[in-house]
Coordinates of C-alpha atoms and ligand atoms in Angstrom, one line a residue:
X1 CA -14.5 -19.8 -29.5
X2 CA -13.0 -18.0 -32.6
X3 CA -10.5 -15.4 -31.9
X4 CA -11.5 -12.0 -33.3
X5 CA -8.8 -9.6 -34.8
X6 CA -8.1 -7.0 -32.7
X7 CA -9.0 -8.3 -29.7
X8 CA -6.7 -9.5 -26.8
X9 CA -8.6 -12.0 -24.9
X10 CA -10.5 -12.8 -28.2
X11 CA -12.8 -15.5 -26.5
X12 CA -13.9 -13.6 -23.5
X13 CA -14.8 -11.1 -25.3
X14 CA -17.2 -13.3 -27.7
X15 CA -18.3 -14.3 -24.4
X16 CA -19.0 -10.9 -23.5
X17 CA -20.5 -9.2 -26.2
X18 CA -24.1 -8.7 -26.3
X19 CA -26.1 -7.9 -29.4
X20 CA -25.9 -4.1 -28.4
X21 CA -22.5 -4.0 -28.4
X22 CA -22.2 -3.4 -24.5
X23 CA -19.7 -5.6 -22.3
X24 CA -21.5 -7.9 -19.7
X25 CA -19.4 -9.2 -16.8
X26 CA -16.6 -7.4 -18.9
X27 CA -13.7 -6.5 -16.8
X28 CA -11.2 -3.8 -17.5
X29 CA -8.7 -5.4 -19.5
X30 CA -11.7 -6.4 -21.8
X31 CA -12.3 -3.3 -22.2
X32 CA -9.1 -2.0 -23.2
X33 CA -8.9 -4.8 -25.6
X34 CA -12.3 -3.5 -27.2
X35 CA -10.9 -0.5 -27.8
X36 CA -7.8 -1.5 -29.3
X37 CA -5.3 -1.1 -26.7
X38 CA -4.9 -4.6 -24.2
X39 CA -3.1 -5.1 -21.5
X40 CA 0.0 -6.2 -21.3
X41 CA -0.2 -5.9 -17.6
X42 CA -2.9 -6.6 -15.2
X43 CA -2.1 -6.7 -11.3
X44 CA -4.9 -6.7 -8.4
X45 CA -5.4 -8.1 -5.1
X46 CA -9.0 -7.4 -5.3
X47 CA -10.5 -8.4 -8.0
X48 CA -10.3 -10.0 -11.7
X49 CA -9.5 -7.7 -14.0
X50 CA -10.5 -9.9 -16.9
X51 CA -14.6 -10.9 -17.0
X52 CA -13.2 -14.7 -17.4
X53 CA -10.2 -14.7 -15.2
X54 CA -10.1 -17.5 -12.5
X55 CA -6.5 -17.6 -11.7
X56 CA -4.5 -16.5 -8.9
X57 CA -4.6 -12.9 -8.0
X58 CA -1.6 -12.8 -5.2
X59 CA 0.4 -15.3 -3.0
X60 CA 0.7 -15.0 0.7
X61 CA 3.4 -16.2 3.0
X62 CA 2.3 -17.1 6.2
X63 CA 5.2 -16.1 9.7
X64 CA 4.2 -19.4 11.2
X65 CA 5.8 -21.9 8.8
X66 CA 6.7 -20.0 5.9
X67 CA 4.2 -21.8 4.0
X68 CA 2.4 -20.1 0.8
X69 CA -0.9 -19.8 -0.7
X70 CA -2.3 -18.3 -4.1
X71 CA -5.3 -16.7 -3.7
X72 CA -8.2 -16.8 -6.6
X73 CA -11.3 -14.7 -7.2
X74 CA -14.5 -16.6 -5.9
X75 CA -15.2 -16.9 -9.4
X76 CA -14.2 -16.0 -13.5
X77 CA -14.0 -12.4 -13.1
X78 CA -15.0 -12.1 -9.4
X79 CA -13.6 -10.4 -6.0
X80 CA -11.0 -12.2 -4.3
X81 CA -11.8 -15.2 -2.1
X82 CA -10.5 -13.3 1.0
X83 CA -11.6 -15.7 3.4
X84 CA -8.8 -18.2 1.9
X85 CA -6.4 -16.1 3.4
X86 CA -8.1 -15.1 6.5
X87 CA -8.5 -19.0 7.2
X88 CA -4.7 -19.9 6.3
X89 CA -2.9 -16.8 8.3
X90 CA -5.2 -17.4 11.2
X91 CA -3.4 -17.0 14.9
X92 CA 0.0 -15.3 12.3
X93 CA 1.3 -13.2 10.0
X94 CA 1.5 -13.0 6.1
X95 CA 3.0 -10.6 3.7
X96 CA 2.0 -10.9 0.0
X97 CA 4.4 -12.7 -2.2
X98 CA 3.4 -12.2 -5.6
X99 CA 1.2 -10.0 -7.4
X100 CA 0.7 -12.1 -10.5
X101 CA -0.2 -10.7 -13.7
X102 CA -3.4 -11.9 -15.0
X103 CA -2.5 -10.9 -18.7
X104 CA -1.1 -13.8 -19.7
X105 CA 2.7 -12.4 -20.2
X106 CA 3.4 -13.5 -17.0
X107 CA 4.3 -10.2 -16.0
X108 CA 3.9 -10.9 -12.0
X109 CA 5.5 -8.6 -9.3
X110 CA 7.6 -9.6 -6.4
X111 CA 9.8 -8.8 -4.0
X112 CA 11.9 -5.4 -4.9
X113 CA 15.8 -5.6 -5.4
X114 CA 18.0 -3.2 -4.4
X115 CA 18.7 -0.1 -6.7
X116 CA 20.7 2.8 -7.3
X117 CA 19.7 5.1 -5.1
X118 CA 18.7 3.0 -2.1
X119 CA 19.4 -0.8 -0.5
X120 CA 16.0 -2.3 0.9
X121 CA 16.2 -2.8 4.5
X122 CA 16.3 -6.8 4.6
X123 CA 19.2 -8.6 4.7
X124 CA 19.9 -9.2 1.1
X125 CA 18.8 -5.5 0.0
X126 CA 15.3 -6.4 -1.3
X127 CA 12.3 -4.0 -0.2
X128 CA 10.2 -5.2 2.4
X129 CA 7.2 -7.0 1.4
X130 CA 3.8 -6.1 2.6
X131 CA 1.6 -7.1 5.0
X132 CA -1.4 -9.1 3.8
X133 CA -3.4 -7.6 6.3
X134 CA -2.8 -3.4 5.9
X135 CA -5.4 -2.4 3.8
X136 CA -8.8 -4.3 4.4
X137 CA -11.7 -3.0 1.4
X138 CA -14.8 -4.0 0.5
X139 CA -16.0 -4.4 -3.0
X140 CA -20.2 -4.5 -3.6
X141 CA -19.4 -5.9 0.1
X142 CA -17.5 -8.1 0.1
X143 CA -14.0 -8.5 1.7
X144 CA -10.6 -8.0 -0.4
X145 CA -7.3 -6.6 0.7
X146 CA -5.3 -4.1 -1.0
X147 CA -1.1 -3.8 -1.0
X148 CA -0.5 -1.2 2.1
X149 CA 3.0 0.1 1.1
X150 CA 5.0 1.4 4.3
X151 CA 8.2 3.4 3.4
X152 CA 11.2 0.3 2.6
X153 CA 8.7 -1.6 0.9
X154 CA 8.1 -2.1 -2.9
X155 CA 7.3 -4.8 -5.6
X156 CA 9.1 -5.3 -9.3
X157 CA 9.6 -6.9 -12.3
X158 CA 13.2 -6.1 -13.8
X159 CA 12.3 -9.1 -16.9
X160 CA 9.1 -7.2 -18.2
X161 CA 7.2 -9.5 -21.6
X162 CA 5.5 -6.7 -23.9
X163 CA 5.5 -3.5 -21.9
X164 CA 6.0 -0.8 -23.8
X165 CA 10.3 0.6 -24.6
X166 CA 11.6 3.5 -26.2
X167 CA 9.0 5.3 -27.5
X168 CA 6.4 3.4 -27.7
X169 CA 2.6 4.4 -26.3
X170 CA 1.2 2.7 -23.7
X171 CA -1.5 3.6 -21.0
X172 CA -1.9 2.9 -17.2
X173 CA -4.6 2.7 -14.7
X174 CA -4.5 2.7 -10.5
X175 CA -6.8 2.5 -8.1
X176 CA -5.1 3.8 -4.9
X177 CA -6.0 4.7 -1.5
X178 CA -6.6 8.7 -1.8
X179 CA -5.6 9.4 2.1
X180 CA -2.5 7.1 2.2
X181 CA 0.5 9.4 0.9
X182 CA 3.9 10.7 1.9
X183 CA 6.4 13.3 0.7
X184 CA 8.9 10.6 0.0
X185 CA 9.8 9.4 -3.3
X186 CA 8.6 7.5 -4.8
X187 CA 5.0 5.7 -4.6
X188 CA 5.0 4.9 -8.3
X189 CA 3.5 2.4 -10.4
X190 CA 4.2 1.4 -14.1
X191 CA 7.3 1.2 -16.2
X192 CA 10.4 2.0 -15.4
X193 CA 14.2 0.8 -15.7
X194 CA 15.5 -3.1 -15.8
X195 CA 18.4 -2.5 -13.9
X196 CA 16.8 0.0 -10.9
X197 CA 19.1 2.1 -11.6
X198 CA 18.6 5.9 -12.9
X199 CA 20.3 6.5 -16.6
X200 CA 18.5 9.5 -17.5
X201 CA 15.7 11.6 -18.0
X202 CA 12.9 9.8 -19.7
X203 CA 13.5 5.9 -19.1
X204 CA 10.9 5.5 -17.1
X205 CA 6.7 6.6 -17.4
X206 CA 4.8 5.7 -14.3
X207 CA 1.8 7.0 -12.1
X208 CA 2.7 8.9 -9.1
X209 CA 0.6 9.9 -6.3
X210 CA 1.7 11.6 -3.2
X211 CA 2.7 15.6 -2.7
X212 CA 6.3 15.2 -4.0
X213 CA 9.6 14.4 -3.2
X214 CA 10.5 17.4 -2.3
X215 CA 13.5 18.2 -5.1
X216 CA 12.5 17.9 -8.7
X217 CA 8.5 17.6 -8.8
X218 CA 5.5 19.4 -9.7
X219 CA 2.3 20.1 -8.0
X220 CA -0.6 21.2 -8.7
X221 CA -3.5 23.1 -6.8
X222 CA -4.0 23.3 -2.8
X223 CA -1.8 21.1 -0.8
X224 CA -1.6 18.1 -2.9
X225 CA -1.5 14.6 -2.9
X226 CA -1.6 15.0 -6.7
X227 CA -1.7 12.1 -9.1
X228 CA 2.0 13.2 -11.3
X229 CA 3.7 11.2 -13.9
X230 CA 7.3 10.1 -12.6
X231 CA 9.3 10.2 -15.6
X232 CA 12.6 9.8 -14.5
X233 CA 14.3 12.8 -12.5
X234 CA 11.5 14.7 -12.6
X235 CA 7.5 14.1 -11.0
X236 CA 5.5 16.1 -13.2
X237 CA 2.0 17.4 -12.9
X238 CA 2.0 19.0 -16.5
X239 CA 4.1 19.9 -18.9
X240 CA 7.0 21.1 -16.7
X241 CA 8.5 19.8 -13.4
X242 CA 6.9 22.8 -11.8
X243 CA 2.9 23.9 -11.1
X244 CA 0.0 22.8 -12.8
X245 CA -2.9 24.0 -11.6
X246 CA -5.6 22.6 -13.4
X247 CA -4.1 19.4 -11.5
X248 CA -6.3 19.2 -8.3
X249 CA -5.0 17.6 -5.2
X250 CA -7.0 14.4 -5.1
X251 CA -7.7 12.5 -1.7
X252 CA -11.0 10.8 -2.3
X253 CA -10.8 7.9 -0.6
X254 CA -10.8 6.1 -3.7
X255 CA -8.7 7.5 -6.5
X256 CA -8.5 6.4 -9.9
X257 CA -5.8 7.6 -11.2
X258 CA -3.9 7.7 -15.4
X259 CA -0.9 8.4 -16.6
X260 CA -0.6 7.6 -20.7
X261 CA 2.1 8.4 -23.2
X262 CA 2.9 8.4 -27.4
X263 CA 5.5 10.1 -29.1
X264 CA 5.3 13.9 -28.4
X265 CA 2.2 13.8 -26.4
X266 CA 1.0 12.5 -22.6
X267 CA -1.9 12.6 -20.1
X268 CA -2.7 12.9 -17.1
X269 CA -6.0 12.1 -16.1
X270 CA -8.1 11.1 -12.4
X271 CA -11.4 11.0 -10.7
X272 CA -13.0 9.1 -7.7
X273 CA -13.2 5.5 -7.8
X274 CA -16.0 5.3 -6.2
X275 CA -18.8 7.3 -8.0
X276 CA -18.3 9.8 -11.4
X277 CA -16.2 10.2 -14.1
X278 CA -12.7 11.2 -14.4
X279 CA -11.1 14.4 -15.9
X280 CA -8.2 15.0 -17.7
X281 CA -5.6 17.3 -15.9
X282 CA -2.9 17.5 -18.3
X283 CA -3.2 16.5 -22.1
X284 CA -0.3 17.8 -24.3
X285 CA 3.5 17.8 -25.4
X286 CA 6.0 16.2 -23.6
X287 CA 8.5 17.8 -21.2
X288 CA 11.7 19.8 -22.9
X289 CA 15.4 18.1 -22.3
X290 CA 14.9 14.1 -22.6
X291 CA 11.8 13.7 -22.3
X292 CA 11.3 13.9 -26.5
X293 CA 11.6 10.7 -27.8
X294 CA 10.9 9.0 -24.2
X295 CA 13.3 6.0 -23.5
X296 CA 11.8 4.1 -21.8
X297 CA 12.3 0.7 -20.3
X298 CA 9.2 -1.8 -19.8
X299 CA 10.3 -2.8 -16.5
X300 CA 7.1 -2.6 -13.7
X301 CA 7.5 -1.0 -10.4
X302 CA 5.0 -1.0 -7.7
X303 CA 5.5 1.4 -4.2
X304 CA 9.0 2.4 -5.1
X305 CA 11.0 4.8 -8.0
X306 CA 12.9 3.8 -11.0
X307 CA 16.1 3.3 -8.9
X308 CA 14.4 1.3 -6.5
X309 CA 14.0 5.2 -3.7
X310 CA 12.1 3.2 -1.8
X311 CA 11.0 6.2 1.1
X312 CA 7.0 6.6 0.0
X313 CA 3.9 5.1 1.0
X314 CA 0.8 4.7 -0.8
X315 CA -1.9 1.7 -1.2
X316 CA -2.7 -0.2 -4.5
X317 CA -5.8 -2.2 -5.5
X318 CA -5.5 -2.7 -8.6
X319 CA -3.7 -1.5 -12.0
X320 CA -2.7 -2.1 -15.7
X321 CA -0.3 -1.3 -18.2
X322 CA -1.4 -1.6 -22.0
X323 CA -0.1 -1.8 -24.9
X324 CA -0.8 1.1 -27.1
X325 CA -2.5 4.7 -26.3
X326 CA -5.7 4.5 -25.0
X327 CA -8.7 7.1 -25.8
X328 CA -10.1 9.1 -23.4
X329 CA -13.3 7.0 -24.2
X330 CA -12.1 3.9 -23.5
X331 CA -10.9 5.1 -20.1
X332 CA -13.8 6.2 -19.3
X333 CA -15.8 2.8 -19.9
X334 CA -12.7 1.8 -17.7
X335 CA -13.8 4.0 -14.8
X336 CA -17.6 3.2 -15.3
X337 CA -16.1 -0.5 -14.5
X338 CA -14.4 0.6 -11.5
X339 CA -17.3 2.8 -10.2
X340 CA -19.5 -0.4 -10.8
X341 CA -17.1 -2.6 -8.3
X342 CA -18.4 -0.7 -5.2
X343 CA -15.0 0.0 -4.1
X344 CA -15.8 0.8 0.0
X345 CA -13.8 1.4 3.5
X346 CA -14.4 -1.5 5.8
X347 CA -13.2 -1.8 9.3
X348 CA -9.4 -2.0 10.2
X349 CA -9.7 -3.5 13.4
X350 CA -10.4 -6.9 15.6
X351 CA -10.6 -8.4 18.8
X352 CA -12.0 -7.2 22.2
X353 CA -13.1 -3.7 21.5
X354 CA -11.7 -0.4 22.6
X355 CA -13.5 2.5 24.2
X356 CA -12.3 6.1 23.2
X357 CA -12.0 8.3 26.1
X358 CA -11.4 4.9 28.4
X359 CA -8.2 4.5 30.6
X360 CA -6.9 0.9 29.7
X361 CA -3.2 -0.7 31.3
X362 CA -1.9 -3.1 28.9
X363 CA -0.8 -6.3 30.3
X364 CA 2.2 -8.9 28.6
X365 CA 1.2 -12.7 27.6
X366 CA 4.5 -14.3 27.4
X367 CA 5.2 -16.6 30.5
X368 CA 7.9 -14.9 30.9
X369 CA 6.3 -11.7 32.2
X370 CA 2.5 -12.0 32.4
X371 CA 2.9 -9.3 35.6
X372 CA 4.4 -7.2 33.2
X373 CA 2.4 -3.5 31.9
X374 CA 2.8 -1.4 28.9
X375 CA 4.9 1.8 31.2
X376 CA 7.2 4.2 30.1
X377 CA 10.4 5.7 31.7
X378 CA 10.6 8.9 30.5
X379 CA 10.2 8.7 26.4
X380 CA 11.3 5.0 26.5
X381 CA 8.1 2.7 26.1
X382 CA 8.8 -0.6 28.1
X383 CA 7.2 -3.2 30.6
X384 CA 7.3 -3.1 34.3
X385 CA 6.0 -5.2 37.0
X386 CA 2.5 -3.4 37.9
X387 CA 0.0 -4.3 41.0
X388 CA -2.5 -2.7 43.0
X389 CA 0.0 -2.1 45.7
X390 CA 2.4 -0.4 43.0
X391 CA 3.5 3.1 43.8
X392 CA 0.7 5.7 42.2
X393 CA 3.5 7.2 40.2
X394 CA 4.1 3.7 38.5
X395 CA 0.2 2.4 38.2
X396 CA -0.2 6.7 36.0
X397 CA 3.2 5.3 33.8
X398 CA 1.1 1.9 33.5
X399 CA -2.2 4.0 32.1
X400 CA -3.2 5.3 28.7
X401 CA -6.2 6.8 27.8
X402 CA -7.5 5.3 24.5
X403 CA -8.0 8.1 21.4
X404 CA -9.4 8.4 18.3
X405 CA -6.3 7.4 15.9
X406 CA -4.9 10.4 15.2
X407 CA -3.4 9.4 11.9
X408 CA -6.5 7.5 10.9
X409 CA -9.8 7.7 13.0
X410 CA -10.8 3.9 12.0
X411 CA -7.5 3.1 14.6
X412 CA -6.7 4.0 18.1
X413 CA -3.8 6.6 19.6
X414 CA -2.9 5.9 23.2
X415 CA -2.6 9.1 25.3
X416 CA -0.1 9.0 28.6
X417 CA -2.1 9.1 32.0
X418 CA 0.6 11.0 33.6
X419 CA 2.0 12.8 30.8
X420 CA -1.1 14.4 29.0
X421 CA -0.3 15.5 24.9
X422 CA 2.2 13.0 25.1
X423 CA 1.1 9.8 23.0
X424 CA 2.7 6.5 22.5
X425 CA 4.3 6.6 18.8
X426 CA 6.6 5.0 16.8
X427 CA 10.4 6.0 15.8
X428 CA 13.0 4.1 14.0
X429 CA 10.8 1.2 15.1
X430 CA 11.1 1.9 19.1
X431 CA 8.1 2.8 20.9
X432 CA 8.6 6.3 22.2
X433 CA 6.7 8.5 24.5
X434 CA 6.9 12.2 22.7
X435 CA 4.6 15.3 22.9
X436 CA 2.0 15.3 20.2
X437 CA 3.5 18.0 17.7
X438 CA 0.2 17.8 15.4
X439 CA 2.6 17.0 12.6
X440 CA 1.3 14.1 9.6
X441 CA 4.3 12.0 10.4
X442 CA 3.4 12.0 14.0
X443 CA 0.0 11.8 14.1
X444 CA 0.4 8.2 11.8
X445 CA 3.5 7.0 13.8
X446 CA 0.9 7.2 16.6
X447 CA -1.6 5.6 15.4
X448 CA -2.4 1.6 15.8
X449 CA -4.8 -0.5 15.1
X450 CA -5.7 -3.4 17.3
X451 CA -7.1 -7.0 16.2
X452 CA -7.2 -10.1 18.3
X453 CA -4.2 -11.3 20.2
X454 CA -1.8 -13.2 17.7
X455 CA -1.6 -16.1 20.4
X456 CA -5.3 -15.4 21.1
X457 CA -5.0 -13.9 24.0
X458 CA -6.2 -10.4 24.7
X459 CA -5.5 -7.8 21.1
X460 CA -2.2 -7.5 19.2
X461 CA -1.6 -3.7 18.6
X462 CA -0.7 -3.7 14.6
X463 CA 0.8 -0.3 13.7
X464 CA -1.4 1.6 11.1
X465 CA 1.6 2.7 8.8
X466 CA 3.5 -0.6 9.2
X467 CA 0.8 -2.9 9.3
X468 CA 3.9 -6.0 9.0
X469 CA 4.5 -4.8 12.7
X470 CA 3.1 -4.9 15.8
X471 CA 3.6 -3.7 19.2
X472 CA 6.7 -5.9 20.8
X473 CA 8.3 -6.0 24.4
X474 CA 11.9 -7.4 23.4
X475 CA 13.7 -7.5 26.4
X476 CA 11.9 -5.6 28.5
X477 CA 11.2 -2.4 25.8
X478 CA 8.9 -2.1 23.1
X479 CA 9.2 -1.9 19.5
X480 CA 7.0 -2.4 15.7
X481 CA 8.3 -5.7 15.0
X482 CA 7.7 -7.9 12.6
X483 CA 7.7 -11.9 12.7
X484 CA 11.2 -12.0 10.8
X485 CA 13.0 -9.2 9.9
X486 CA 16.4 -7.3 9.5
X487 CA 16.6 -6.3 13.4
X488 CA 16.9 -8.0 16.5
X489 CA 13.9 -7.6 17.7
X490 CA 11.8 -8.7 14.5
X491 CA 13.3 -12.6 16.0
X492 CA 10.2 -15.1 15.2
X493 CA 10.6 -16.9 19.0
X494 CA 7.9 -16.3 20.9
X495 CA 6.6 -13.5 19.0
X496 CA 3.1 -14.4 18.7
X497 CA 3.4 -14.0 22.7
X498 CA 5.1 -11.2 22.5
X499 CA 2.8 -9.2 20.4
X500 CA -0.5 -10.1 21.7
X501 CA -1.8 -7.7 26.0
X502 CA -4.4 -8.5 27.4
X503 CA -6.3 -5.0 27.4
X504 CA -8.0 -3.7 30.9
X505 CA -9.4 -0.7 33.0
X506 CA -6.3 0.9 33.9
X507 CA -4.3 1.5 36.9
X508 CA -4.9 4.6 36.4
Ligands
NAG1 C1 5.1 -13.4 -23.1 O1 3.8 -13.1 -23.6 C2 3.3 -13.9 -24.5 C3 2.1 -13.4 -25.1 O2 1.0 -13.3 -24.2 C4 3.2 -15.3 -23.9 O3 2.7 -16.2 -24.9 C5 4.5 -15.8 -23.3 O4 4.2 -17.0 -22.7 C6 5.0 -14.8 -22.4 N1 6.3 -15.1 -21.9 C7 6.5 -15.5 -20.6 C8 7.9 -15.8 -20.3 O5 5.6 -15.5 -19.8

């Protein structure tokens, strides 16, 4: 096919164009390029963003042998061929690698560095990566997975090809995860700094979501999470650092979200993924003192802030950059497209099934300690040897009545037999026994989500808002671990053993 002026992916777009000037199996990225403004960036788990892309979306690493795997849409322009990775991380772990850019520039995202204001908690300062695993989706039904970002984790590219610098427009789309949000900064994505390091007001432009970082942000109305535009020392829902309230919070479950920017003008703009349209929250000047010319960067972050603050959590779908301002109009064909991929919640769990409302004692694998129970002693969660002729004191701390997850009702919380309102939760990875102070951070640390035993015995108890970790006796006490890691307890002997109970009526 002929390329055609103006257009990015010139033959795809032949291909796509009917006779009335509509797209057919048009992604978004054809779209922009209709309307004059391509991508320069196009990253997804989920889906092709371009009506004839075939090639990889992401790459997994699997815990087991460190092995890799891309993983490709089922076909040009299709969901992801999830089932790939189900198949190749079977009875492990996986975090995702890469996030490759499917516009051609080769724009992929990886593993964040360290930055100015924060060190990532593995060894060599780089972010954690994600688990492959922590945000499960459907799209028209079928089965894709999303990057679940836990506070410490994040994704870059500090060599960006095209992205737009200094001044120059450029537009961005995301699809997050509306009820997945923190106060920490930053859960960004689009362009920001090369260096992760913080020069200045202005040098970056990326879409926020989340309710702030609690120094130099906006908001908008009610009690947030608000899609804002961090622009470098600032999050802003408007013109100012300060409230906008024609900015709505936004927690649909699926949240497209927009943040686009030219020389003395930006947007913010947002609507739910799922169904409708989007509306524009903020169109305008740019923010007084460095924000007029912007200077920005090109680099692309993903889950973390310009200088790599790395304390936010949030989940991604999908997302572009592009090169040049995109019209309202365009966007909204962009949304339409979104809308028409059937974005939809799909279980989080696996393995035998829980009952809420049961008692359950939770029973160790490892040959070490199969007489071993999930107990506590006093707010320290650890294993003890249970039996029927235990003391009735130690068959209560061996029993947990199963809850609705509190931080997320497709997950479980486990409620202490003889400590009722006290809830098994996690804090700086340990496993603690504390009161349930109906706070957001407690209700998530307490929430877990259980799928079939990693060494297929009984269920592996994956923690909601670190999905890399699970539910580990190390030693006799229990942690989130994950299979490798900074800490002692994240060691990769025996921890498909050591992760996976075998779930019964309790003592109790
Ligand atoms: C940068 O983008 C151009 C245009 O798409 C492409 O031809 C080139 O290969 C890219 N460079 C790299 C290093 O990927």
């Amino acid at each position: 096919m002929l390329p055609r002026p103006g257009f990015d992916k010139a033959g795809i777009l032949a291909a796509a164009l009917v006779a009335t000037g509509r797209l057919v199996n048009a992604g978004p990225c054809d779209i922009y390029a209709c309307g004059g403004t391509p991508c320069v960036a196009a990253h997804s788990t989920t889906r092709a963003l371009y009506g004839a892309y075939a090639g990889p979306l992401y790459q997994v690493s699997r815990g087991s042998d460190g092995t890799k795997v891309d993983i490709l849409p089922l076909k040009a322009g299709g969901v992801a061929h999830s089932s790939v990775q189900d198949s190749f991380c079977a009875g492990t772990t996986c975090l995702i690698t890469i996030i490759y850019d499917q516009s051609g520039r080769g724009n992929h995202l990886t593993q964040a560095p360290p930055g100015g204001a924060a060190r990532g908690p593995e060894a060599d300062g780089y972010d954690y990566l994600s688990s492959a695993i922590g945000a499960p989706v459907k799209l028209n039904g079928q089965k894709a997975y999303g990057v679940f970002i836990s506070p410490y984790s994040g994704y870059r590219n500090n060599k960006p090809n095209g992205t737009a610098v200094g001044d120059e427009p450029e537009g961005m789309y995301a699809v997050f995860d509306g009820t997945h949000y923190n106060t920490g900064c930053c859960f960004d994505y689009g362009n920001a700094e090369t260096n992760s390091q913080d020069p200045g007001n202005g040098h970056m432009e990326a879409i926020y979501f989340g309710t702030g970082d609690g120094s130099v942000r906006g908001t908008g109305s009610g009690s947030g999470p608000w899609i804002m535009a961090d622009l470098e020392n600032g999050l802003f829902s408007g013109y100012s650092p300060t409230n906008n309230p024609a900015n709505p919070t936004i927690n649909y479950r699926f949240v497209t979200a927009i943040v686009k920017g030219k020389p003395h003008q930006w947007a913010i703009r947002g609507g739910n993924a799922a169904s409708g349209t989007l509306s524009t929250f903020y169109d305008g000047i740019r923010p007084a003192n460095g924000y007029d010319p912007m200077i920005k960067e090109g680099a692309i972050i993903l889950g973390t802030g310009g200088d790599n603050s790395n304390w936010a959590q949030g989940t991604f779908y999908e997302g572009v950059m592009t090169k040049g301002y995109p019209s309202d109009k365009t966007e909204n064909k962009v949304q339409a497209n979104i809308v028409d991929a059937g974005y939809a919640a799909t279980s989080l769990t696996s393995g035998p099934e829980l009952t809420v409302g049961s008692s359950v004692s939770l029973r160790a694998t490892t040959a070490c300690c199969t007489t071993r129970y999930v107990t506590h002693d006093g707010n320290t969660v650890n294993t003890q040897v249970v039996s029927s002729s235990s003391s009735d004191a130690l068959k209560r701390a061996a029993s947990w009545t199963v809850r609705t997850g509190l931080g997320n009702s497709a997950c479980f919380s486990f409620e202490s037999n003889d400590t009722p309102g006290s809830f098994i939760r996690h804090a700086g990875y340990h496993l603690k026994l504390d009161p349930n102070d109906n706070t957001k951070i407690f209700h998530e640390d307490a929430t877990f989500c259980p799928m079939g035993g990693l060494n297929s015995q009984g269920n592996s108890l994956r923690s909601w808002s670190y999905p890399a970790r699970y539910w580990r006796h190390f030693n006799g006490i229990l942690y989130i671990a994950s299979n490798g890691g900074p800490f002692a307890w994240d060691n990769t002997v025996s921890f498909n053993d050591d992760v996976s109970y075998v779930i019964s009526a309790g003592f109790a």
